[in-house]
């Protein structure tokens, strides 16, 4: 199971818990002299945010593209560059002694060749010959360089040796050309790291039913009432749960997001459709997580044809309530854990506690919406987690990707109605 750090009180007096997916992992990040070197900063930040200790090693060329100070500040450790500097510490041996992963990102054609041949004329090459841990390389270069037979030979040699080579992506290259050679999305690299570092398959008994995104309630065939939810939190949860062995059905309103690999996506538009889809899958699920921002109201008399400007007589729009999905599902509940999400602009804890009780939830995740800290369409979020038997816990701001793992950790602490003898929900 992914470790839960003990709850701590932070300066604001809030209970803080930081369950992080890479807690306790030590990663050596090699950065080489590619135009994509600056992207290693984001990779570093994702790893650190997920709780990893990261030690950065730079080649001389890499420091022509980005300064070591950036990595030092963000990793909290000195950057190692010179094979001979501080040689008393035997850095070329000691740095990787406790490493769980050597990650070279980005890796130039030059460094790829050296690593393939086992050349040890710089710190990175020397370290690579000492490691006992998994080794991952993310090449980035111009398309023609990547296609070159020599480069491909080196990739084949390294792959044969068990090195994980993350293929560069197709896209616009620094040269202005289009082709394969582009440094992958930093989040893709993060996901690969999470996989390699053996995020335990601790959710392999879970069948997770997730809702995500906004709903759209039509006024007429071209207009609708909706909200600003991007679906990012729900999609991040789906991806993280699959990585940890869960089966996932994701019922999503309209979003721009691609279904994560291994996730069964059911696309819906309205709250009514969302209820129907969730009702179909609910008996199958062990856990329901409702991250969707479901519209509370819908036009009472949607038109079957587009309302013409000239035909509108100034009548007010008549709205009615959409179905209360959580209440409807809790009435059909047999064994499922039920986790809700609340989007609040104010009095987060007070409103959250009411929703937790009224909707008979095992857990409620409360987000702030509106204003600068809004959870909507943001890549990061901070939340309160409310459960029935523990004080509220605050999870500080982090990427939705790492937050997803933190929230999934709570599944181990929730017993669900069947195992709770005194539960009032099934009585
Ligand atoms: C502006 C510029 C951008 C470069 N970008 C790349 C690159 O993306 N990939 C690559 O393999 N080499 C790239 N190079 C070439 C490497 O910097 C060069 O091969 C260097 O010797 C690599 O050293 P290293 O592997 O020790 O870091 C670039 C060079 C320049 C001047």
Short mmCIF file of C-alpha atoms and ligand atoms in Angstrom, two decimals:
data_model
loop_
_atom_site.label_atom_id
_atom_site.label_comp_id
_atom_site.label_asym_id
_atom_site.label_seq_id
_atom_site.Cartn_x
_atom_site.Cartn_y
_atom_site.Cartn_z
CA UNK A 1 0.00 0.00 0.00
CA UNK A 2 1.17 3.52 -0.72
CA UNK A 3 2.26 5.07 2.54
CA UNK A 4 0.15 7.57 4.41
CA UNK A 5 2.16 10.11 6.29
CA UNK A 6 0.85 10.82 9.76
CA UNK A 7 -1.46 13.79 10.04
CA UNK A 8 0.30 17.00 11.03
CA UNK A 9 -0.99 20.39 12.03
CA UNK A 10 0.29 23.10 9.72
CA UNK A 11 0.79 26.81 10.43
CA UNK A 12 -2.82 27.66 9.66
CA UNK A 13 -3.88 25.15 12.31
CA UNK A 14 -5.39 22.86 9.69
CA UNK A 15 -4.89 19.14 9.92
CA UNK A 16 -2.58 18.30 7.03
CA UNK A 17 -2.04 14.89 5.58
CA UNK A 18 0.25 14.25 2.64
CA UNK A 19 -0.10 10.75 1.34
CA UNK A 20 2.22 10.77 -1.65
CA UNK A 21 2.68 8.15 -4.30
CA UNK A 22 6.50 8.31 -4.49
CA UNK A 23 7.18 8.81 -0.79
CA UNK A 24 10.43 7.15 0.24
CA UNK A 25 11.68 6.77 -3.35
CA UNK A 26 15.09 8.09 -4.37
CA UNK A 27 15.58 9.07 -8.01
CA UNK A 28 18.74 10.22 -9.76
CA UNK A 29 17.71 12.51 -12.62
CA UNK A 30 20.32 12.90 -15.37
CA UNK A 31 19.89 15.97 -17.56
CA UNK A 32 21.82 16.25 -20.83
CA UNK A 33 22.44 18.98 -23.39
CA UNK A 34 19.18 18.98 -25.35
CA UNK A 35 17.06 21.98 -26.20
CA UNK A 36 14.41 20.21 -24.09
CA UNK A 37 16.61 20.40 -20.95
CA UNK A 38 14.29 23.01 -19.45
CA UNK A 39 11.46 20.48 -19.47
CA UNK A 40 13.41 18.40 -16.96
CA UNK A 41 12.42 21.10 -14.46
CA UNK A 42 8.76 20.08 -14.73
CA UNK A 43 9.70 16.41 -14.50
CA UNK A 44 11.66 17.20 -11.34
CA UNK A 45 8.75 19.14 -9.85
CA UNK A 46 6.27 16.32 -10.52
CA UNK A 47 8.59 13.81 -8.87
CA UNK A 48 9.23 16.03 -5.85
CA UNK A 49 5.53 16.84 -5.48
CA UNK A 50 4.85 13.11 -5.43
CA UNK A 51 7.22 12.75 -2.49
CA UNK A 52 10.41 11.47 -4.19
CA UNK A 53 13.90 12.55 -3.17
CA UNK A 54 15.56 13.62 -6.42
CA UNK A 55 19.29 14.13 -7.00
CA UNK A 56 20.11 15.84 -10.27
CA UNK A 57 23.21 15.09 -12.33
CA UNK A 58 23.92 17.38 -15.28
CA UNK A 59 26.28 17.01 -18.20
CA UNK A 60 28.45 19.97 -19.07
CA UNK A 61 26.35 20.65 -22.17
CA UNK A 62 23.12 20.59 -20.13
CA UNK A 63 24.35 23.52 -18.06
CA UNK A 64 24.66 25.54 -21.30
CA UNK A 65 20.85 25.27 -21.60
CA UNK A 66 19.73 25.65 -17.99
CA UNK A 67 21.49 26.55 -14.76
CA UNK A 68 22.15 24.00 -12.01
CA UNK A 69 20.71 26.50 -9.50
CA UNK A 70 17.20 25.90 -10.82
CA UNK A 71 17.48 22.19 -10.12
CA UNK A 72 19.21 22.77 -6.78
CA UNK A 73 16.44 24.98 -5.49
CA UNK A 74 13.65 22.74 -6.69
CA UNK A 75 15.20 19.45 -5.61
CA UNK A 76 16.65 20.73 -2.35
CA UNK A 77 19.94 18.95 -3.12
CA UNK A 78 23.19 20.09 -4.73
CA UNK A 79 23.49 19.29 -8.43
CA UNK A 80 26.34 16.94 -9.30
CA UNK A 81 28.21 17.81 -12.50
CA UNK A 82 31.88 17.10 -12.21
CA UNK A 83 33.26 13.60 -11.92
CA UNK A 84 36.34 14.83 -10.09
CA UNK A 85 34.94 17.55 -7.87
CA UNK A 86 34.44 16.24 -4.32
CA UNK A 87 36.02 12.96 -5.40
CA UNK A 88 36.63 12.08 -1.73
CA UNK A 89 32.90 11.34 -1.51
CA UNK A 90 33.20 8.94 -4.43
CA UNK A 91 30.10 10.56 -5.90
CA UNK A 92 30.38 8.36 -8.99
CA UNK A 93 29.56 5.41 -6.75
CA UNK A 94 27.68 6.88 -3.81
CA UNK A 95 25.03 8.88 -5.68
CA UNK A 96 23.27 5.86 -7.04
CA UNK A 97 23.91 3.62 -4.00
CA UNK A 98 20.42 4.19 -2.61
CA UNK A 99 18.70 5.08 -5.88
CA UNK A 100 15.44 3.39 -6.84
CA UNK A 101 15.71 4.73 -10.39
CA UNK A 102 18.19 6.40 -12.73
CA UNK A 103 16.19 8.57 -15.13
CA UNK A 104 17.93 10.41 -17.95
CA UNK A 105 15.53 13.04 -19.29
CA UNK A 106 16.15 14.45 -21.77
CA UNK A 107 18.84 12.21 -23.22
CA UNK A 108 20.81 13.51 -26.22
CA UNK A 109 21.97 11.35 -29.12
CA UNK A 110 25.48 11.83 -27.75
CA UNK A 111 24.66 10.62 -24.24
CA UNK A 112 22.55 7.78 -25.67
CA UNK A 113 25.61 6.59 -27.61
CA UNK A 114 27.84 6.82 -24.54
CA UNK A 115 25.36 4.97 -22.38
CA UNK A 116 24.99 2.27 -24.99
CA UNK A 117 28.74 1.82 -25.31
CA UNK A 118 29.37 2.12 -21.58
CA UNK A 119 31.65 5.16 -21.92
CA UNK A 120 32.49 6.67 -18.56
CA UNK A 121 34.13 9.98 -19.39
CA UNK A 122 31.64 12.04 -17.35
CA UNK A 123 29.73 11.63 -14.09
CA UNK A 124 26.49 10.48 -15.72
CA UNK A 125 28.18 7.79 -17.81
CA UNK A 126 30.17 6.57 -14.83
CA UNK A 127 27.09 6.42 -12.60
CA UNK A 128 25.24 4.45 -15.26
CA UNK A 129 27.82 1.69 -14.93
CA UNK A 130 27.34 1.44 -11.17
CA UNK A 131 23.60 1.18 -10.82
CA UNK A 132 21.64 -1.74 -9.42
CA UNK A 133 18.27 -0.03 -9.90
CA UNK A 134 15.98 0.34 -12.95
CA UNK A 135 17.29 2.66 -15.65
CA UNK A 136 14.98 4.82 -17.79
CA UNK A 137 15.98 7.04 -20.70
CA UNK A 138 13.90 9.68 -22.49
CA UNK A 139 15.66 10.59 -25.75
CA UNK A 140 14.90 13.95 -27.37
CA UNK A 141 16.44 15.12 -30.59
CA UNK A 142 15.74 16.20 -34.14
CA UNK A 143 13.69 13.74 -36.22
CA UNK A 144 16.52 12.87 -38.60
CA UNK A 145 18.89 12.19 -35.72
CA UNK A 146 16.32 9.90 -34.07
CA UNK A 147 15.79 7.95 -37.32
CA UNK A 148 19.54 7.56 -37.88
CA UNK A 149 20.63 3.92 -37.90
CA UNK A 150 23.36 4.55 -35.32
CA UNK A 151 20.91 6.07 -32.87
CA UNK A 152 18.45 3.24 -33.44
CA UNK A 153 21.24 0.69 -32.86
CA UNK A 154 22.05 2.31 -29.54
CA UNK A 155 18.40 2.27 -28.55
CA UNK A 156 18.20 -1.43 -29.45
CA UNK A 157 21.32 -2.24 -27.41
CA UNK A 158 20.03 -0.38 -24.38
CA UNK A 159 16.55 -1.92 -24.66
CA UNK A 160 18.08 -5.41 -24.93
CA UNK A 161 19.97 -4.67 -21.77
CA UNK A 162 16.72 -3.96 -19.93
CA UNK A 163 16.91 -0.19 -20.04
CA UNK A 164 13.46 1.37 -20.39
CA UNK A 165 13.55 3.73 -23.36
CA UNK A 166 10.57 6.07 -23.58
CA UNK A 167 10.16 6.78 -27.28
CA UNK A 168 10.14 10.45 -28.21
CA UNK A 169 6.85 11.78 -29.50
CA UNK A 170 5.84 13.02 -32.94
CA UNK A 171 5.31 16.76 -33.16
CA UNK A 172 6.87 20.12 -33.91
CA UNK A 173 10.62 20.03 -33.28
CA UNK A 174 12.96 22.83 -32.26
CA UNK A 175 14.34 22.87 -35.82
CA UNK A 176 10.92 23.89 -37.11
CA UNK A 177 10.49 20.44 -38.68
CA UNK A 178 7.71 17.99 -37.87
CA UNK A 179 8.69 14.49 -36.86
CA UNK A 180 9.49 12.01 -34.12
CA UNK A 181 12.04 13.29 -31.65
CA UNK A 182 10.03 15.49 -29.36
CA UNK A 183 10.51 15.13 -25.62
CA UNK A 184 7.38 13.37 -24.29
CA UNK A 185 4.85 15.19 -22.13
CA UNK A 186 6.34 15.54 -18.66
CA UNK A 187 3.24 13.87 -17.22
CA UNK A 188 3.82 10.84 -19.47
CA UNK A 189 7.31 10.48 -18.03
CA UNK A 190 5.92 10.85 -14.52
CA UNK A 191 3.40 8.07 -15.21
CA UNK A 192 6.13 5.78 -16.52
CA UNK A 193 8.21 6.45 -13.40
CA UNK A 194 5.23 5.67 -11.20
CA UNK A 195 4.75 2.40 -13.08
CA UNK A 196 8.40 1.39 -12.89
CA UNK A 197 8.72 2.21 -9.24
CA UNK A 198 6.11 -0.39 -8.71
CA UNK A 199 3.16 1.49 -7.47
CA UNK A 200 1.68 -1.51 -5.75
CA UNK A 201 -1.36 -3.08 -7.27
CA UNK A 202 -3.09 -2.26 -4.02
CA UNK A 203 -6.44 -1.58 -5.69
CA UNK A 204 -6.63 -4.81 -7.72
CA UNK A 205 -9.78 -5.85 -5.86
CA UNK A 206 -11.49 -2.54 -6.65
CA UNK A 207 -14.15 -1.89 -9.25
CA UNK A 208 -14.28 1.86 -9.33
CA UNK A 209 -17.21 3.73 -10.83
CA UNK A 210 -16.24 7.34 -11.43
CA UNK A 211 -18.15 10.31 -12.70
CA UNK A 212 -16.36 13.31 -14.18
CA UNK A 213 -16.73 16.55 -16.04
CA UNK A 214 -19.68 18.90 -16.35
CA UNK A 215 -23.20 18.12 -17.54
CA UNK A 216 -25.05 20.02 -20.25
CA UNK A 217 -28.74 20.75 -19.92
CA UNK A 218 -30.23 21.81 -23.26
CA UNK A 219 -32.27 24.94 -23.79
CA UNK A 220 -32.67 24.06 -27.43
CA UNK A 221 -30.62 21.89 -29.85
CA UNK A 222 -27.68 24.36 -29.86
CA UNK A 223 -27.75 26.04 -26.45
CA UNK A 224 -27.30 24.59 -23.00
CA UNK A 225 -26.64 25.34 -19.34
CA UNK A 226 -23.32 23.95 -18.11
CA UNK A 227 -20.40 24.78 -15.83
CA UNK A 228 -16.62 25.18 -15.98
CA UNK A 229 -15.60 21.70 -14.83
CA UNK A 230 -12.78 20.32 -17.02
CA UNK A 231 -13.03 16.71 -15.82
CA UNK A 232 -9.31 16.70 -14.97
CA UNK A 233 -9.74 15.43 -11.41
CA UNK A 234 -11.95 12.52 -12.44
CA UNK A 235 -9.70 11.54 -15.34
CA UNK A 236 -6.62 11.74 -13.08
CA UNK A 237 -8.35 9.46 -10.56
CA UNK A 238 -9.27 7.01 -13.31
CA UNK A 239 -5.70 6.89 -14.58
CA UNK A 240 -4.19 6.50 -11.12
CA UNK A 241 -6.68 3.79 -10.13
CA UNK A 242 -5.94 1.74 -13.27
CA UNK A 243 -2.20 2.07 -12.58
CA UNK A 244 -2.89 0.60 -9.14
CA UNK A 245 -4.79 -2.37 -10.52
CA UNK A 246 -8.42 -1.23 -10.28
CA UNK A 247 -11.06 -1.82 -12.94
CA UNK A 248 -12.50 1.56 -13.80
CA UNK A 249 -15.69 2.72 -15.50
CA UNK A 250 -15.64 6.46 -16.05
CA UNK A 251 -18.94 8.15 -16.80
CA UNK A 252 -18.08 11.57 -18.13
CA UNK A 253 -19.87 14.65 -19.32
CA UNK A 254 -18.37 16.55 -22.29
CA UNK A 255 -14.63 17.25 -21.84
CA UNK A 256 -11.58 17.75 -24.04
CA UNK A 257 -9.78 14.85 -22.34
CA UNK A 258 -8.77 11.49 -23.79
CA UNK A 259 -9.84 8.39 -21.88
CA UNK A 260 -6.81 7.06 -20.00
CA UNK A 261 -5.57 3.67 -21.18
CA UNK A 262 -7.42 0.76 -19.56
CA UNK A 263 -10.44 2.85 -18.56
CA UNK A 264 -13.94 2.13 -19.89
CA UNK A 265 -15.40 5.50 -20.82
CA UNK A 266 -19.14 6.14 -20.99
CA UNK A 267 -19.90 9.57 -22.46
CA UNK A 268 -23.03 11.41 -21.40
CA UNK A 269 -24.43 14.92 -21.74
CA UNK A 270 -27.15 15.58 -19.18
CA UNK A 271 -27.62 14.84 -15.48
CA UNK A 272 -30.42 12.43 -16.40
CA UNK A 273 -28.10 10.49 -18.75
CA UNK A 274 -25.43 10.48 -16.06
CA UNK A 275 -27.88 9.00 -13.56
CA UNK A 276 -28.90 6.31 -16.03
CA UNK A 277 -25.32 5.33 -16.85
CA UNK A 278 -24.28 5.28 -13.20
CA UNK A 279 -27.37 3.25 -12.24
CA UNK A 280 -26.43 0.60 -14.82
CA UNK A 281 -22.90 0.20 -13.44
CA UNK A 282 -23.58 0.81 -9.74
CA UNK A 283 -24.35 -2.84 -8.79
CA UNK A 284 -20.99 -3.84 -10.33
CA UNK A 285 -18.95 -1.25 -8.43
CA UNK A 286 -17.16 -1.62 -5.13
CA UNK A 287 -16.68 2.16 -4.91
CA UNK A 288 -18.47 5.13 -6.42
CA UNK A 289 -16.53 8.38 -6.71
CA UNK A 290 -18.57 11.34 -7.88
CA UNK A 291 -16.20 14.01 -9.16
CA UNK A 292 -18.62 15.25 -11.84
CA UNK A 293 -19.98 18.77 -11.51
CA UNK A 294 -23.56 17.84 -12.19
CA UNK A 295 -25.89 20.71 -12.99
CA UNK A 296 -28.48 21.26 -10.26
CA UNK A 297 -31.01 22.85 -12.59
CA UNK A 298 -32.20 22.33 -16.15
CA UNK A 299 -34.59 24.20 -18.43
CA UNK A 300 -38.06 22.87 -17.75
CA UNK A 301 -39.23 23.22 -21.35
CA UNK A 302 -36.28 22.55 -23.70
CA UNK A 303 -37.13 23.38 -27.28
CA UNK A 304 -36.83 20.83 -30.06
CA UNK A 305 -35.85 23.54 -32.56
CA UNK A 306 -33.41 26.43 -32.26
CA UNK A 307 -35.01 29.44 -30.63
CA UNK A 308 -34.81 32.35 -33.07
CA UNK A 309 -33.84 35.72 -31.66
CA UNK A 310 -36.87 37.22 -33.33
CA UNK A 311 -39.20 34.62 -31.70
CA UNK A 312 -38.11 35.28 -28.14
CA UNK A 313 -40.76 37.31 -26.39
CA UNK A 314 -38.69 38.13 -23.30
CA UNK A 315 -40.18 35.32 -21.23
CA UNK A 316 -38.09 34.22 -18.25
CA UNK A 317 -36.32 30.90 -18.45
CA UNK A 318 -38.13 28.31 -16.33
CA UNK A 319 -35.83 25.89 -14.55
CA UNK A 320 -36.43 22.67 -12.65
CA UNK A 321 -34.21 20.54 -10.41
CA UNK A 322 -32.17 17.76 -12.01
CA UNK A 323 -32.27 14.35 -10.31
CA UNK A 324 -30.21 14.04 -7.10
CA UNK A 325 -27.86 11.32 -8.28
CA UNK A 326 -26.15 10.63 -4.97
CA UNK A 327 -29.44 10.25 -3.14
CA UNK A 328 -30.86 8.05 -5.91
CA UNK A 329 -27.82 5.76 -5.84
CA UNK A 330 -27.59 5.61 -2.07
CA UNK A 331 -31.15 4.23 -2.06
CA UNK A 332 -29.92 1.32 -4.22
CA UNK A 333 -26.76 0.78 -2.25
CA UNK A 334 -25.82 -2.74 -1.16
CA UNK A 335 -22.06 -2.98 -0.59
CA UNK A 336 -20.59 0.10 -2.32
CA UNK A 337 -18.43 2.74 -0.71
CA UNK A 338 -19.71 6.15 -1.73
CA UNK A 339 -17.40 9.14 -2.10
CA UNK A 340 -18.72 12.55 -3.05
CA UNK A 341 -17.04 15.74 -4.17
CA UNK A 342 -18.36 19.15 -3.23
CA UNK A 343 -17.55 22.38 -5.04
CA UNK A 344 -18.03 25.29 -2.66
CA UNK A 345 -17.25 28.98 -2.83
CA UNK A 346 -17.42 29.57 0.95
CA UNK A 347 -17.77 27.86 4.34
CA UNK A 348 -16.19 24.76 2.83
CA UNK A 349 -16.14 22.66 6.00
CA UNK A 350 -19.61 23.57 7.21
CA UNK A 351 -21.27 22.91 3.85
CA UNK A 352 -19.18 19.78 3.42
CA UNK A 353 -20.25 18.28 6.76
CA UNK A 354 -23.91 18.80 5.87
CA UNK A 355 -23.48 17.10 2.48
CA UNK A 356 -21.54 14.19 4.02
CA UNK A 357 -24.43 13.48 6.38
CA UNK A 358 -27.37 14.26 4.10
CA UNK A 359 -26.08 12.14 1.23
CA UNK A 360 -24.99 9.23 3.47
CA UNK A 361 -21.43 9.33 2.17
CA UNK A 362 -18.38 7.49 3.49
CA UNK A 363 -16.14 10.34 2.42
CA UNK A 364 -16.49 13.80 0.94
CA UNK A 365 -13.77 15.75 -0.85
CA UNK A 366 -14.38 19.48 -0.65
CA UNK A 367 -12.93 21.81 -3.29
CA UNK A 368 -12.98 25.54 -3.48
CA UNK A 369 -14.47 26.88 -6.71
CA UNK A 370 -14.52 30.45 -7.94
CA UNK A 371 -11.68 32.92 -7.42
CA UNK A 372 -7.97 32.33 -7.96
CA UNK A 373 -7.88 29.03 -6.10
CA UNK A 374 -10.74 27.55 -8.12
CA UNK A 375 -10.56 23.80 -8.67
CA UNK A 376 -12.31 24.18 -12.05
CA UNK A 377 -10.10 23.80 -15.11
CA UNK A 378 -6.97 23.96 -12.98
CA UNK A 379 -4.09 21.46 -13.07
CA UNK A 380 -3.59 21.74 -9.34
CA UNK A 381 -5.93 21.60 -6.39
CA UNK A 382 -6.06 21.60 -2.60
CA UNK A 383 -8.89 19.87 -0.79
CA UNK A 384 -10.40 18.94 2.54
CA UNK A 385 -11.25 15.30 3.09
CA UNK A 386 -14.21 14.69 5.38
CA UNK A 387 -15.03 11.24 6.71
CA UNK A 388 -17.55 10.10 9.26
CA UNK A 389 -15.21 9.11 12.05
CA UNK A 390 -12.15 11.37 11.74
CA UNK A 391 -11.50 15.10 11.89
CA UNK A 392 -11.30 16.93 8.52
CA UNK A 393 -7.97 16.49 6.81
CA UNK A 394 -6.40 19.12 4.57
CA UNK A 395 -4.40 18.03 1.52
CA UNK A 396 -2.20 20.92 0.40
CA UNK A 397 -2.05 22.18 -3.18
CA UNK A 398 -0.49 19.74 -5.64
CA UNK A 399 -1.13 18.44 -9.14
CA UNK A 400 -4.42 16.65 -9.66
CA UNK A 401 -2.33 13.67 -10.75
CA UNK A 402 -0.58 13.34 -7.37
CA UNK A 403 -3.73 14.35 -5.52
CA UNK A 404 -5.50 11.45 -7.23
CA UNK A 405 -3.10 8.97 -5.62
CA UNK A 406 -3.51 10.69 -2.26
CA UNK A 407 -7.30 10.38 -2.46
CA UNK A 408 -7.17 6.76 -3.59
CA UNK A 409 -5.07 5.96 -0.51
CA UNK A 410 -8.15 6.74 1.57
CA UNK A 411 -9.96 3.73 0.10
CA UNK A 412 -7.94 1.59 2.49
CA UNK A 413 -9.35 3.46 5.44
CA UNK A 414 -13.04 3.27 4.44
CA UNK A 415 -14.90 0.12 5.30
CA UNK A 416 -18.10 0.70 3.27
CA UNK A 417 -21.57 -0.15 4.49
CA UNK A 418 -21.40 -3.96 4.48
CA UNK A 419 -18.42 -4.11 6.77
CA UNK A 420 -19.79 -1.44 9.09
CA UNK A 421 -22.02 -3.26 11.51
CA UNK A 422 -23.41 -0.10 13.03
CA UNK A 423 -23.97 1.67 9.72
CA UNK A 424 -27.16 3.68 9.67
CA UNK A 425 -27.15 3.72 5.90
CA UNK A 426 -28.28 0.18 5.24
CA UNK A 427 -30.62 -0.02 8.18
C1 LIG B 1 20.78 24.74 -29.60
C2 LIG B 1 21.14 23.28 -29.51
C3 LIG B 1 20.16 22.35 -29.25
C4 LIG B 1 20.48 21.00 -29.17
N1 LIG B 1 19.50 20.10 -28.93
C5 LIG B 1 19.79 18.78 -28.94
C6 LIG B 1 18.77 17.83 -28.74
O1 LIG B 1 17.59 18.14 -28.52
N2 LIG B 1 19.10 16.51 -28.78
C7 LIG B 1 20.38 16.09 -29.01
O2 LIG B 1 20.60 14.89 -29.07
N3 LIG B 1 21.37 17.00 -29.16
C8 LIG B 1 21.10 18.32 -29.13
N4 LIG B 1 22.12 19.23 -29.29
C9 LIG B 1 23.49 18.75 -29.41
C10 LIG B 1 24.09 18.40 -28.05
O3 LIG B 1 24.05 19.54 -27.20
C11 LIG B 1 25.52 17.92 -28.22
O4 LIG B 1 25.52 16.71 -28.93
C12 LIG B 1 26.24 17.75 -26.91
O5 LIG B 1 27.54 17.26 -27.18
C13 LIG B 1 25.53 16.80 -26.00
O6 LIG B 1 26.29 16.59 -24.84
P1 LIG B 1 25.79 15.69 -23.65
O7 LIG B 1 25.17 14.47 -24.23
O8 LIG B 1 27.01 15.38 -22.84
O9 LIG B 1 24.84 16.50 -22.84
C14 LIG B 1 21.83 20.59 -29.34
C15 LIG B 1 22.80 21.55 -29.55
C16 LIG B 1 22.46 22.87 -29.65
C17 LIG B 1 23.57 23.89 -29.88
#
